[in-house]
PDB file of C-alpha atoms in Angstrom:
ATOM      1  CA  GLN A   1       4.582  10.198  -3.252  1.00  0.00           C
ATOM      2  CA  VAL A   2       1.520   7.989  -3.687  1.00  0.00           C
ATOM      3  CA  ARG A   3       0.299   7.982  -7.275  1.00  0.00           C
ATOM      4  CA  LEU A   4      -2.140   6.124  -9.503  1.00  0.00           C
ATOM      5  CA  VAL A   5      -1.813   6.605 -13.252  1.00  0.00           C
ATOM      6  CA  GLU A   6      -4.397   5.204 -15.644  1.00  0.00           C
ATOM      7  CA  SER A   7      -3.792   4.487 -19.303  1.00  0.00           C
ATOM      8  CA  GLY A   8      -5.293   2.539 -22.159  1.00  0.00           C
ATOM      9  CA  GLY A   9      -8.389   4.533 -22.955  1.00  0.00           C
ATOM     10  CA  GLY A  10      -9.308   5.446 -26.490  1.00  0.00           C
ATOM     11  CA  LEU A  11     -11.906   5.416 -29.228  1.00  0.00           C
ATOM     12  CA  VAL A  12     -13.361   2.055 -30.183  1.00  0.00           C
ATOM     13  CA  GLN A  13     -16.426   0.727 -31.961  1.00  0.00           C
ATOM     14  CA  ALA A  14     -19.247  -1.129 -30.268  1.00  0.00           C
ATOM     15  CA  GLY A  15     -18.259  -4.741 -29.732  1.00  0.00           C
ATOM     16  CA  ASP A  16     -14.550  -3.973 -29.460  1.00  0.00           C
ATOM     17  CA  SER A  17     -12.280  -4.506 -26.475  1.00  0.00           C
ATOM     18  CA  LEU A  18      -9.903  -2.330 -24.468  1.00  0.00           C
ATOM     19  CA  ARG A  19      -7.561  -2.981 -21.593  1.00  0.00           C
ATOM     20  CA  LEU A  20      -7.051  -0.230 -19.063  1.00  0.00           C
ATOM     21  CA  SER A  21      -4.016  -0.134 -16.817  1.00  0.00           C
ATOM     22  CA  CYS A  22      -3.521   1.529 -13.462  1.00  0.00           C
ATOM     23  CA  ALA A  23       0.105   1.868 -12.422  1.00  0.00           C
ATOM     24  CA  ALA A  24       0.695   2.454  -8.733  1.00  0.00           C
ATOM     25  CA  SER A  25       3.784   4.090  -7.338  1.00  0.00           C
ATOM     26  CA  GLY A  26       4.900   5.150  -3.900  1.00  0.00           C
ATOM     27  CA  TRP A  27       3.306   2.135  -2.220  1.00  0.00           C
ATOM     28  CA  SER A  28       2.794  -1.587  -2.603  1.00  0.00           C
ATOM     29  CA  LEU A  29      -0.367  -3.200  -3.954  1.00  0.00           C
ATOM     30  CA  GLY A  30      -0.280  -5.831  -1.290  1.00  0.00           C
ATOM     31  CA  PHE A  31      -2.252  -4.097   1.457  1.00  0.00           C
ATOM     32  CA  TYR A  32      -5.108  -2.212  -0.133  1.00  0.00           C
ATOM     33  CA  ALA A  33      -8.247  -2.509  -2.206  1.00  0.00           C
ATOM     34  CA  LEU A  34      -8.264  -1.159  -5.741  1.00  0.00           C
ATOM     35  CA  GLY A  35     -11.346  -0.101  -7.588  1.00  0.00           C
ATOM     36  CA  TRP A  36     -12.252   0.986 -11.103  1.00  0.00           C
ATOM     37  CA  PHE A  37     -14.905   3.658 -11.412  1.00  0.00           C
ATOM     38  CA  ARG A  38     -16.366   5.531 -14.339  1.00  0.00           C
ATOM     39  CA  GLN A  39     -18.163   8.786 -14.820  1.00  0.00           C
ATOM     40  CA  ALA A  40     -20.135   9.764 -17.873  1.00  0.00           C
ATOM     41  CA  PRO A  41     -21.117  13.398 -18.553  1.00  0.00           C
ATOM     42  CA  GLY A  42     -23.956  14.461 -16.299  1.00  0.00           C
ATOM     43  CA  LYS A  43     -23.885  11.244 -14.301  1.00  0.00           C
ATOM     44  CA  GLU A  44     -22.551  10.250 -10.910  1.00  0.00           C
ATOM     45  CA  ARG A  45     -19.344   8.302 -10.550  1.00  0.00           C
ATOM     46  CA  GLU A  46     -20.185   4.609 -10.782  1.00  0.00           C
ATOM     47  CA  GLY A  47     -18.338   1.661  -9.291  1.00  0.00           C
ATOM     48  CA  VAL A  48     -17.334  -0.732 -12.073  1.00  0.00           C
ATOM     49  CA  SER A  49     -15.136  -3.299 -10.403  1.00  0.00           C
ATOM     50  CA  CYS A  50     -12.961  -3.697  -7.346  1.00  0.00           C
ATOM     51  CA  LEU A  51     -10.329  -6.071  -6.112  1.00  0.00           C
ATOM     52  CA  SER A  52      -8.774  -6.999  -2.815  1.00  0.00           C
ATOM     53  CA  THR A  53      -5.013  -6.985  -3.179  1.00  0.00           C
ATOM     54  CA  SER A  54      -4.633  -9.203  -0.124  1.00  0.00           C
ATOM     55  CA  ASP A  55      -6.772 -12.163  -1.170  1.00  0.00           C
ATOM     56  CA  GLY A  56      -7.712 -11.462  -4.777  1.00  0.00           C
ATOM     57  CA  ARG A  57     -11.461 -11.240  -4.272  1.00  0.00           C
ATOM     58  CA  THR A  58     -13.146  -9.398  -7.103  1.00  0.00           C
ATOM     59  CA  PHE A  59     -16.489  -7.663  -7.503  1.00  0.00           C
ATOM     60  CA  TYR A  60     -18.300  -6.296 -10.521  1.00  0.00           C
ATOM     61  CA  GLY A  61     -21.160  -3.973 -11.201  1.00  0.00           C
ATOM     62  CA  ASP A  62     -24.223  -5.584 -12.753  1.00  0.00           C
ATOM     63  CA  SER A  63     -23.819  -3.686 -16.006  1.00  0.00           C
ATOM     64  CA  VAL A  64     -20.320  -5.089 -16.657  1.00  0.00           C
ATOM     65  CA  LYS A  65     -20.547  -8.617 -15.278  1.00  0.00           C
ATOM     66  CA  GLY A  66     -19.413 -11.149 -17.843  1.00  0.00           C
ATOM     67  CA  ARG A  67     -17.777  -8.470 -20.002  1.00  0.00           C
ATOM     68  CA  PHE A  68     -15.142  -6.830 -17.787  1.00  0.00           C
ATOM     69  CA  THR A  69     -12.355  -8.485 -15.835  1.00  0.00           C
ATOM     70  CA  ILE A  70     -10.176  -6.901 -13.170  1.00  0.00           C
ATOM     71  CA  ALA A  71      -6.726  -8.330 -12.551  1.00  0.00           C
ATOM     72  CA  ARG A  72      -3.495  -7.365 -10.843  1.00  0.00           C
ATOM     73  CA  ASP A  73       0.199  -7.804 -11.429  1.00  0.00           C
ATOM     74  CA  ASN A  74       1.852  -7.277  -8.073  1.00  0.00           C
ATOM     75  CA  ALA A  75       5.335  -7.487  -9.576  1.00  0.00           C
ATOM     76  CA  LYS A  76       4.518  -4.498 -11.771  1.00  0.00           C
ATOM     77  CA  ASN A  77       2.358  -2.762  -9.151  1.00  0.00           C
ATOM     78  CA  THR A  78      -0.367  -2.520 -11.768  1.00  0.00           C
ATOM     79  CA  VAL A  79      -4.073  -3.277 -11.889  1.00  0.00           C
ATOM     80  CA  PHE A  80      -5.836  -3.916 -15.178  1.00  0.00           C
ATOM     81  CA  LEU A  81      -9.404  -3.716 -16.394  1.00  0.00           C
ATOM     82  CA  GLN A  82     -10.074  -5.853 -19.448  1.00  0.00           C
ATOM     83  CA  MET A  83     -13.217  -4.605 -21.146  1.00  0.00           C
ATOM     84  CA  ASN A  84     -14.845  -6.747 -23.796  1.00  0.00           C
ATOM     85  CA  ASN A  85     -17.911  -6.259 -25.954  1.00  0.00           C
ATOM     86  CA  LEU A  86     -17.992  -2.539 -25.264  1.00  0.00           C
ATOM     87  CA  ASN A  87     -21.162  -0.617 -25.978  1.00  0.00           C
ATOM     88  CA  PRO A  88     -21.979   3.118 -26.057  1.00  0.00           C
ATOM     89  CA  GLU A  89     -23.283   2.943 -22.473  1.00  0.00           C
ATOM     90  CA  ASP A  90     -19.725   2.145 -21.363  1.00  0.00           C
ATOM     91  CA  MET A  91     -18.447   5.476 -22.640  1.00  0.00           C
ATOM     92  CA  ALA A  92     -17.016   7.470 -19.731  1.00  0.00           C
ATOM     93  CA  VAL A  93     -13.877   8.627 -18.003  1.00  0.00           C
ATOM     94  CA  TYR A  94     -12.492   5.641 -16.123  1.00  0.00           C
ATOM     95  CA  TYR A  95     -10.647   6.117 -12.846  1.00  0.00           C
ATOM     96  CA  CYS A  96      -8.791   3.779 -10.586  1.00  0.00           C
ATOM     97  CA  ALA A  97      -8.725   4.395  -6.871  1.00  0.00           C
ATOM     98  CA  ARG A  98      -7.326   2.983  -3.671  1.00  0.00           C
ATOM     99  CA  ARG A  99      -8.644   2.465  -0.197  1.00  0.00           C
ATOM    100  CA  VAL A 100      -7.399   0.813   2.952  1.00  0.00           C
ATOM    101  CA  GLY A 101      -9.468  -2.207   3.845  1.00  0.00           C
ATOM    102  CA  ALA A 102     -11.925  -4.439   2.040  1.00  0.00           C
ATOM    103  CA  PRO A 103     -13.002  -3.536  -1.484  1.00  0.00           C
ATOM    104  CA  THR A 104     -16.254  -1.627  -1.814  1.00  0.00           C
ATOM    105  CA  ARG A 105     -18.128  -0.070  -4.722  1.00  0.00           C
ATOM    106  CA  GLY A 106     -18.702   3.278  -3.098  1.00  0.00           C
ATOM    107  CA  ALA A 107     -16.538   6.026  -4.559  1.00  0.00           C
ATOM    108  CA  SER A 108     -16.573   7.937  -1.270  1.00  0.00           C
ATOM    109  CA  ASP A 109     -14.799   5.005   0.383  1.00  0.00           C
ATOM    110  CA  TYR A 110     -11.654   5.572  -1.694  1.00  0.00           C
ATOM    111  CA  ASN A 111      -9.170   8.303  -0.892  1.00  0.00           C
ATOM    112  CA  THR A 112      -6.502   8.055  -3.585  1.00  0.00           C
ATOM    113  CA  TRP A 113      -7.457   8.590  -7.212  1.00  0.00           C
ATOM    114  CA  GLY A 114      -5.825   8.657 -10.594  1.00  0.00           C
ATOM    115  CA  GLN A 115      -6.440  11.342 -13.193  1.00  0.00           C
ATOM    116  CA  GLY A 116      -8.697   9.167 -15.343  1.00  0.00           C
ATOM    117  CA  THR A 117      -8.615   7.853 -18.886  1.00  0.00           C
ATOM    118  CA  LEU A 118     -11.344   8.458 -21.445  1.00  0.00           C
ATOM    119  CA  VAL A 119     -13.122   5.586 -23.157  1.00  0.00           C
ATOM    120  CA  THR A 120     -15.230   6.493 -26.177  1.00  0.00           C
ATOM    121  CA  VAL A 121     -17.429   3.901 -27.858  1.00  0.00           C
ATOM    122  CA  SER A 122     -19.025   4.601 -31.200  1.00  0.00           C
ATOM    123  CA  SER A 123     -22.156   2.738 -32.273  1.00  0.00           C
TER     124      SER A 123
END
């Protein structure tokens, strides 16, 4: 069974850091694109970062560039999102997702999703 399980969310203060993990099971990271998305209450799901598991190319949304870093550990079948200098605008449920092919930032392009992990940032 194909699964993505996120972890690492929590409550932090503005300026703090968190590292989210996305553990994949039932398939290998080597042939897909992985993306991190977030959705705040009342807002659409937003593409945060994505990564090509075949060549390592990475992409970031403008609002997180320079603060967030996506990385993979193929041996552990896990993708990480290191989030630094968090601010209240980053507060959302964060999801990881998978698609076949090149990484994109469109949520509709991804067909396998995790259950999400909540990130809360207090000011």
